[in-house]
Amino acid sequence: MAVLPIYVAPHPVLKKPAAPVAEVTDETRQLVKDMLETMYATRGIGLAAPQVGLSLRVLVMDVEQTGGETGEDGDAAPFVPGKPFAVINPEIVWTSDALNTYEEGCLSIPGQYAEVERPEKVRVKYLDENGQPQEMEADGLLATCVQHEIDHLDGILFTDHLSSLKRDMLLRKLKKWTREHEEDMKESYVLP
Ligand code: NI
């Protein structure tokens, strides 16, 4: 297993629509394992393959992980994985009319957050890591997460859902943030 470097916006791989996985193989399963390890290491709740530089329709999620929070003594609480998902070639087959707003962040847009409105519930068809067809009905944070990650597979970032004014402001802040953290980011990020 390996923790993979995260590609930071505006890297071109993040704007490119990803290709479907032709066949789920051991290589796909290894990618899923590495992506989960990367997601847990960076304390993300979701990660899409383009974020590790691979233009493939693969994503992982776990919105139920716990621990890792730093207490007053400076020690982190033990980290416990929750309910990991591997989602391959996903397709949104239904969305609710009702909408929900969450403050979203993204491992590829580090340090920046904004409120995004999306359908409250979605139904998604996909293949699991064994190549078996699955369907999930998601609501709450999982619904937001799966829509955010599927967007990544279509070259869409959460900033693309904002007004151009807000988007420009956030991307300027990201540029500044990246410049300030460049030294620390060298090891685990690929800068544009
Ligand atoms: Ni993201």
PDB file of C-alpha atoms and ligand atoms in Angstrom:
ATOM      1  CA  MET A   1       0.000   0.000   0.000  1.00  0.00           C
ATOM      2  CA  ALA A   2       1.114   3.524  -0.586  1.00  0.00           C
ATOM      3  CA  VAL A   3       0.090   7.069   0.175  1.00  0.00           C
ATOM      4  CA  LEU A   4      -0.077   8.841  -3.184  1.00  0.00           C
ATOM      5  CA  PRO A   5       0.659  12.539  -3.786  1.00  0.00           C
ATOM      6  CA  ILE A   6      -2.415  14.779  -4.222  1.00  0.00           C
ATOM      7  CA  TYR A   7      -2.663  16.976  -7.326  1.00  0.00           C
ATOM      8  CA  VAL A   8      -3.537  20.577  -6.501  1.00  0.00           C
ATOM      9  CA  ALA A   9      -5.787  22.891  -8.568  1.00  0.00           C
ATOM     10  CA  PRO A  10      -5.455  24.282 -11.168  1.00  0.00           C
ATOM     11  CA  HIS A  11      -3.501  21.200 -12.321  1.00  0.00           C
ATOM     12  CA  PRO A  12      -4.858  20.228 -15.795  1.00  0.00           C
ATOM     13  CA  VAL A  13      -5.522  16.569 -14.776  1.00  0.00           C
ATOM     14  CA  LEU A  14      -8.296  17.898 -12.492  1.00  0.00           C
ATOM     15  CA  LYS A  15     -10.119  19.550 -15.425  1.00  0.00           C
ATOM     16  CA  LYS A  16     -10.056  16.540 -17.733  1.00  0.00           C
ATOM     17  CA  PRO A  17     -13.043  14.130 -17.978  1.00  0.00           C
ATOM     18  CA  ALA A  18     -11.820  10.720 -16.752  1.00  0.00           C
ATOM     19  CA  ALA A  19     -12.025   7.494 -18.774  1.00  0.00           C
ATOM     20  CA  PRO A  20     -14.222   4.549 -17.666  1.00  0.00           C
ATOM     21  CA  VAL A  21     -12.484   1.478 -16.227  1.00  0.00           C
ATOM     22  CA  ALA A  22     -12.716  -1.168 -18.986  1.00  0.00           C
ATOM     23  CA  GLU A  23     -12.271  -4.102 -16.597  1.00  0.00           C
ATOM     24  CA  VAL A  24     -11.923  -4.271 -12.814  1.00  0.00           C
ATOM     25  CA  THR A  25      -8.624  -6.076 -12.184  1.00  0.00           C
ATOM     26  CA  ASP A  26      -6.067  -6.549  -9.394  1.00  0.00           C
ATOM     27  CA  GLU A  27      -4.532  -3.299 -10.603  1.00  0.00           C
ATOM     28  CA  THR A  28      -7.857  -1.513  -9.993  1.00  0.00           C
ATOM     29  CA  ARG A  29      -8.092  -3.085  -6.505  1.00  0.00           C
ATOM     30  CA  GLN A  30      -4.537  -1.940  -5.723  1.00  0.00           C
ATOM     31  CA  LEU A  31      -5.461   1.582  -6.841  1.00  0.00           C
ATOM     32  CA  VAL A  32      -8.536   1.501  -4.571  1.00  0.00           C
ATOM     33  CA  LYS A  33      -6.371   0.397  -1.598  1.00  0.00           C
ATOM     34  CA  ASP A  34      -3.803   3.114  -2.252  1.00  0.00           C
ATOM     35  CA  MET A  35      -6.528   5.750  -2.667  1.00  0.00           C
ATOM     36  CA  LEU A  36      -8.182   4.720   0.625  1.00  0.00           C
ATOM     37  CA  GLU A  37      -4.830   4.859   2.402  1.00  0.00           C
ATOM     38  CA  THR A  38      -4.159   8.284   0.876  1.00  0.00           C
ATOM     39  CA  MET A  39      -7.626   9.536   1.841  1.00  0.00           C
ATOM     40  CA  TYR A  40      -7.232   8.372   5.452  1.00  0.00           C
ATOM     41  CA  ALA A  41      -3.679   9.764   5.673  1.00  0.00           C
ATOM     42  CA  THR A  42      -4.917  13.187   4.546  1.00  0.00           C
ATOM     43  CA  ARG A  43      -8.132  12.955   6.630  1.00  0.00           C
ATOM     44  CA  GLY A  44     -10.365  13.357   3.603  1.00  0.00           C
ATOM     45  CA  ILE A  45     -13.866  11.824   3.380  1.00  0.00           C
ATOM     46  CA  GLY A  46     -13.601  11.237  -0.364  1.00  0.00           C
ATOM     47  CA  LEU A  47     -10.962  10.997  -3.070  1.00  0.00           C
ATOM     48  CA  ALA A  48     -11.247  10.630  -6.851  1.00  0.00           C
ATOM     49  CA  ALA A  49      -8.540   9.100  -9.088  1.00  0.00           C
ATOM     50  CA  PRO A  50      -7.827  12.365 -10.995  1.00  0.00           C
ATOM     51  CA  GLN A  51      -6.751  13.817  -7.628  1.00  0.00           C
ATOM     52  CA  VAL A  52      -3.866  11.329  -7.587  1.00  0.00           C
ATOM     53  CA  GLY A  53      -3.099  12.109 -11.236  1.00  0.00           C
ATOM     54  CA  LEU A  54      -4.987   9.189 -12.814  1.00  0.00           C
ATOM     55  CA  SER A  55      -7.727  10.075 -15.284  1.00  0.00           C
ATOM     56  CA  LEU A  56      -9.923   7.070 -14.445  1.00  0.00           C
ATOM     57  CA  ARG A  57     -13.522   6.796 -13.209  1.00  0.00           C
ATOM     58  CA  VAL A  58     -12.658   5.505  -9.729  1.00  0.00           C
ATOM     59  CA  LEU A  59     -13.452   7.116  -6.375  1.00  0.00           C
ATOM     60  CA  VAL A  60     -13.326   6.173  -2.703  1.00  0.00           C
ATOM     61  CA  MET A  61     -15.313   7.551   0.232  1.00  0.00           C
ATOM     62  CA  ASP A  62     -15.725   7.087   3.964  1.00  0.00           C
ATOM     63  CA  VAL A  63     -17.944   9.649   5.676  1.00  0.00           C
ATOM     64  CA  GLU A  64     -18.115   7.602   8.906  1.00  0.00           C
ATOM     65  CA  GLN A  65     -14.443   7.557   9.924  1.00  0.00           C
ATOM     66  CA  THR A  66     -13.761   8.819  13.434  1.00  0.00           C
ATOM     67  CA  GLY A  67     -10.840   9.894  15.595  1.00  0.00           C
ATOM     68  CA  GLY A  68      -7.738  11.778  14.573  1.00  0.00           C
ATOM     69  CA  GLU A  69      -8.856  15.010  16.258  1.00  0.00           C
ATOM     70  CA  THR A  70      -6.080  16.690  18.209  1.00  0.00           C
ATOM     71  CA  GLY A  71      -6.946  17.103  21.884  1.00  0.00           C
ATOM     72  CA  GLU A  72      -5.825  19.865  24.253  1.00  0.00           C
ATOM     73  CA  ASP A  73      -2.758  17.792  25.131  1.00  0.00           C
ATOM     74  CA  GLY A  74      -1.722  17.909  21.455  1.00  0.00           C
ATOM     75  CA  ASP A  75      -2.203  14.157  20.979  1.00  0.00           C
ATOM     76  CA  ALA A  76      -4.481  12.892  18.222  1.00  0.00           C
ATOM     77  CA  ALA A  77      -7.386  10.590  19.131  1.00  0.00           C
ATOM     78  CA  PRO A  78      -6.992   7.092  17.645  1.00  0.00           C
ATOM     79  CA  PHE A  79      -8.222   6.940  14.072  1.00  0.00           C
ATOM     80  CA  VAL A  80     -10.938   4.396  13.249  1.00  0.00           C
ATOM     81  CA  PRO A  81     -12.100   3.725   9.663  1.00  0.00           C
ATOM     82  CA  GLY A  82     -15.925   3.765   9.313  1.00  0.00           C
ATOM     83  CA  LYS A  83     -17.654   2.540   6.167  1.00  0.00           C
ATOM     84  CA  PRO A  84     -15.292   2.678   3.172  1.00  0.00           C
ATOM     85  CA  PHE A  85     -16.748   2.643  -0.355  1.00  0.00           C
ATOM     86  CA  ALA A  86     -14.959   1.894  -3.629  1.00  0.00           C
ATOM     87  CA  VAL A  87     -17.010   3.265  -6.515  1.00  0.00           C
ATOM     88  CA  ILE A  88     -16.048   2.494 -10.119  1.00  0.00           C
ATOM     89  CA  ASN A  89     -17.718   3.890 -13.273  1.00  0.00           C
ATOM     90  CA  PRO A  90     -20.484   5.603 -11.261  1.00  0.00           C
ATOM     91  CA  GLU A  91     -23.653   6.922 -12.845  1.00  0.00           C
ATOM     92  CA  ILE A  92     -26.194   9.118 -11.058  1.00  0.00           C
ATOM     93  CA  VAL A  93     -29.580   7.591 -11.972  1.00  0.00           C
ATOM     94  CA  TRP A  94     -31.824   9.764  -9.788  1.00  0.00           C
ATOM     95  CA  THR A  95     -31.622  13.014  -7.826  1.00  0.00           C
ATOM     96  CA  SER A  96     -34.154  14.477  -5.388  1.00  0.00           C
ATOM     97  CA  ASP A  97     -35.805  17.831  -6.101  1.00  0.00           C
ATOM     98  CA  ALA A  98     -34.968  18.874  -2.546  1.00  0.00           C
ATOM     99  CA  LEU A  99     -31.584  20.558  -2.186  1.00  0.00           C
ATOM    100  CA  ASN A 100     -29.079  20.651   0.638  1.00  0.00           C
ATOM    101  CA  THR A 101     -26.209  23.029   1.382  1.00  0.00           C
ATOM    102  CA  TYR A 102     -22.895  21.905   2.869  1.00  0.00           C
ATOM    103  CA  GLU A 103     -19.655  23.732   3.416  1.00  0.00           C
ATOM    104  CA  GLU A 104     -17.369  21.799   1.073  1.00  0.00           C
ATOM    105  CA  GLY A 105     -13.625  21.461   0.950  1.00  0.00           C
ATOM    106  CA  CYS A 106     -11.368  19.448  -1.322  1.00  0.00           C
ATOM    107  CA  LEU A 107      -7.947  17.826  -0.911  1.00  0.00           C
ATOM    108  CA  SER A 108      -7.022  19.397  -4.274  1.00  0.00           C
ATOM    109  CA  ILE A 109      -8.040  22.873  -3.037  1.00  0.00           C
ATOM    110  CA  PRO A 110      -6.320  22.770   0.361  1.00  0.00           C
ATOM    111  CA  GLY A 111      -7.242  25.274   3.049  1.00  0.00           C
ATOM    112  CA  GLN A 112     -10.338  26.608   1.199  1.00  0.00           C
ATOM    113  CA  TYR A 113     -14.027  26.021   1.913  1.00  0.00           C
ATOM    114  CA  ALA A 114     -17.333  27.271   0.498  1.00  0.00           C
ATOM    115  CA  GLU A 115     -21.035  26.474   0.731  1.00  0.00           C
ATOM    116  CA  VAL A 116     -22.341  24.458  -2.221  1.00  0.00           C
ATOM    117  CA  GLU A 117     -25.968  23.551  -2.951  1.00  0.00           C
ATOM    118  CA  ARG A 118     -26.694  20.093  -4.389  1.00  0.00           C
ATOM    119  CA  PRO A 119     -29.585  17.600  -4.489  1.00  0.00           C
ATOM    120  CA  GLU A 120     -30.245  16.252  -0.991  1.00  0.00           C
ATOM    121  CA  LYS A 121     -30.543  12.626  -2.125  1.00  0.00           C
ATOM    122  CA  VAL A 122     -29.126  10.700  -5.062  1.00  0.00           C
ATOM    123  CA  ARG A 123     -29.196   7.172  -6.387  1.00  0.00           C
ATOM    124  CA  VAL A 124     -25.942   5.969  -7.969  1.00  0.00           C
ATOM    125  CA  LYS A 125     -25.197   2.829  -9.991  1.00  0.00           C
ATOM    126  CA  TYR A 126     -21.575   1.688  -9.979  1.00  0.00           C
ATOM    127  CA  LEU A 127     -19.209  -1.277  -9.902  1.00  0.00           C
ATOM    128  CA  ASP A 128     -17.558  -2.293  -6.643  1.00  0.00           C
ATOM    129  CA  GLU A 129     -13.905  -3.378  -6.338  1.00  0.00           C
ATOM    130  CA  ASN A 130     -14.905  -6.909  -7.410  1.00  0.00           C
ATOM    131  CA  GLY A 131     -16.506  -5.604 -10.603  1.00  0.00           C
ATOM    132  CA  GLN A 132     -20.009  -6.359  -9.260  1.00  0.00           C
ATOM    133  CA  PRO A 133     -22.834  -3.932 -10.166  1.00  0.00           C
ATOM    134  CA  GLN A 134     -24.134  -2.048  -7.103  1.00  0.00           C
ATOM    135  CA  GLU A 135     -26.638   0.696  -6.433  1.00  0.00           C
ATOM    136  CA  MET A 136     -26.578   3.091  -3.496  1.00  0.00           C
ATOM    137  CA  GLU A 137     -29.118   5.573  -2.281  1.00  0.00           C
ATOM    138  CA  ALA A 138     -27.286   8.343  -0.481  1.00  0.00           C
ATOM    139  CA  ASP A 139     -28.480  11.274   1.574  1.00  0.00           C
ATOM    140  CA  GLY A 140     -26.891  13.773   3.948  1.00  0.00           C
ATOM    141  CA  LEU A 141     -23.110  14.033   3.863  1.00  0.00           C
ATOM    142  CA  LEU A 142     -22.733  10.860   1.776  1.00  0.00           C
ATOM    143  CA  ALA A 143     -24.945  12.358  -0.975  1.00  0.00           C
ATOM    144  CA  THR A 144     -22.865  15.537  -1.040  1.00  0.00           C
ATOM    145  CA  CYS A 145     -19.631  13.541  -0.994  1.00  0.00           C
ATOM    146  CA  VAL A 146     -20.564  11.188  -3.835  1.00  0.00           C
ATOM    147  CA  GLN A 147     -21.727  14.110  -6.026  1.00  0.00           C
ATOM    148  CA  HIS A 148     -18.522  16.053  -5.270  1.00  0.00           C
ATOM    149  CA  GLU A 149     -16.387  13.000  -6.177  1.00  0.00           C
ATOM    150  CA  ILE A 150     -18.348  12.169  -9.349  1.00  0.00           C
ATOM    151  CA  ASP A 151     -17.863  15.816 -10.381  1.00  0.00           C
ATOM    152  CA  HIS A 152     -14.097  15.181 -10.155  1.00  0.00           C
ATOM    153  CA  LEU A 153     -14.480  12.398 -12.745  1.00  0.00           C
ATOM    154  CA  ASP A 154     -16.060  14.953 -15.089  1.00  0.00           C
ATOM    155  CA  GLY A 155     -13.337  17.549 -14.529  1.00  0.00           C
ATOM    156  CA  ILE A 156     -15.565  19.656 -12.249  1.00  0.00           C
ATOM    157  CA  LEU A 157     -14.389  21.137  -8.935  1.00  0.00           C
ATOM    158  CA  PHE A 158     -16.631  22.443  -6.143  1.00  0.00           C
ATOM    159  CA  THR A 159     -15.462  25.945  -7.068  1.00  0.00           C
ATOM    160  CA  ASP A 160     -17.232  25.514 -10.437  1.00  0.00           C
ATOM    161  CA  HIS A 161     -20.555  25.596  -8.528  1.00  0.00           C
ATOM    162  CA  LEU A 162     -19.815  29.071  -7.128  1.00  0.00           C
ATOM    163  CA  SER A 163     -20.501  32.460  -8.700  1.00  0.00           C
ATOM    164  CA  SER A 164     -17.553  33.637 -10.792  1.00  0.00           C
ATOM    165  CA  LEU A 165     -16.864  36.352  -8.205  1.00  0.00           C
ATOM    166  CA  LYS A 166     -16.645  33.844  -5.331  1.00  0.00           C
ATOM    167  CA  ARG A 167     -14.695  31.373  -7.451  1.00  0.00           C
ATOM    168  CA  ASP A 168     -12.066  33.918  -8.475  1.00  0.00           C
ATOM    169  CA  MET A 169     -11.685  35.038  -4.878  1.00  0.00           C
ATOM    170  CA  LEU A 170     -11.274  31.476  -3.609  1.00  0.00           C
ATOM    171  CA  LEU A 171      -8.784  30.539  -6.332  1.00  0.00           C
ATOM    172  CA  ARG A 172      -6.731  33.658  -5.522  1.00  0.00           C
ATOM    173  CA  LYS A 173      -6.719  32.605  -1.855  1.00  0.00           C
ATOM    174  CA  LEU A 174      -5.665  29.083  -2.891  1.00  0.00           C
ATOM    175  CA  LYS A 175      -2.738  30.495  -4.887  1.00  0.00           C
ATOM    176  CA  LYS A 176      -1.606  32.489  -1.858  1.00  0.00           C
ATOM    177  CA  TRP A 177      -2.123  29.492   0.486  1.00  0.00           C
ATOM    178  CA  THR A 178      -0.139  27.206  -1.857  1.00  0.00           C
ATOM    179  CA  ARG A 179       2.702  29.752  -2.044  1.00  0.00           C
ATOM    180  CA  GLU A 180       2.830  30.023   1.749  1.00  0.00           C
ATOM    181  CA  HIS A 181       2.807  26.235   2.253  1.00  0.00           C
ATOM    182  CA  GLU A 182       4.992  25.310  -0.736  1.00  0.00           C
ATOM    183  CA  GLU A 183       7.847  23.965   1.403  1.00  0.00           C
ATOM    184  CA  ASP A 184       5.581  21.639   3.508  1.00  0.00           C
ATOM    185  CA  MET A 185       3.613  20.546   0.437  1.00  0.00           C
ATOM    186  CA  LYS A 186       6.614  19.286  -1.560  1.00  0.00           C
ATOM    187  CA  GLU A 187       6.443  15.733  -0.191  1.00  0.00           C
ATOM    188  CA  SER A 188       2.755  14.906  -0.472  1.00  0.00           C
ATOM    189  CA  TYR A 189       1.338  17.215  -3.177  1.00  0.00           C
ATOM    190  CA  VAL A 190       1.854  17.811  -6.886  1.00  0.00           C
ATOM    191  CA  LEU A 191       1.582  21.527  -7.479  1.00  0.00           C
ATOM    192  CA  PRO A 192       0.252  22.863 -10.811  1.00  0.00           C
TER     193      PRO A 192
HETATM  194 NI    NI B   1     -12.570  17.189  -4.062  1.00  0.00          NI
END
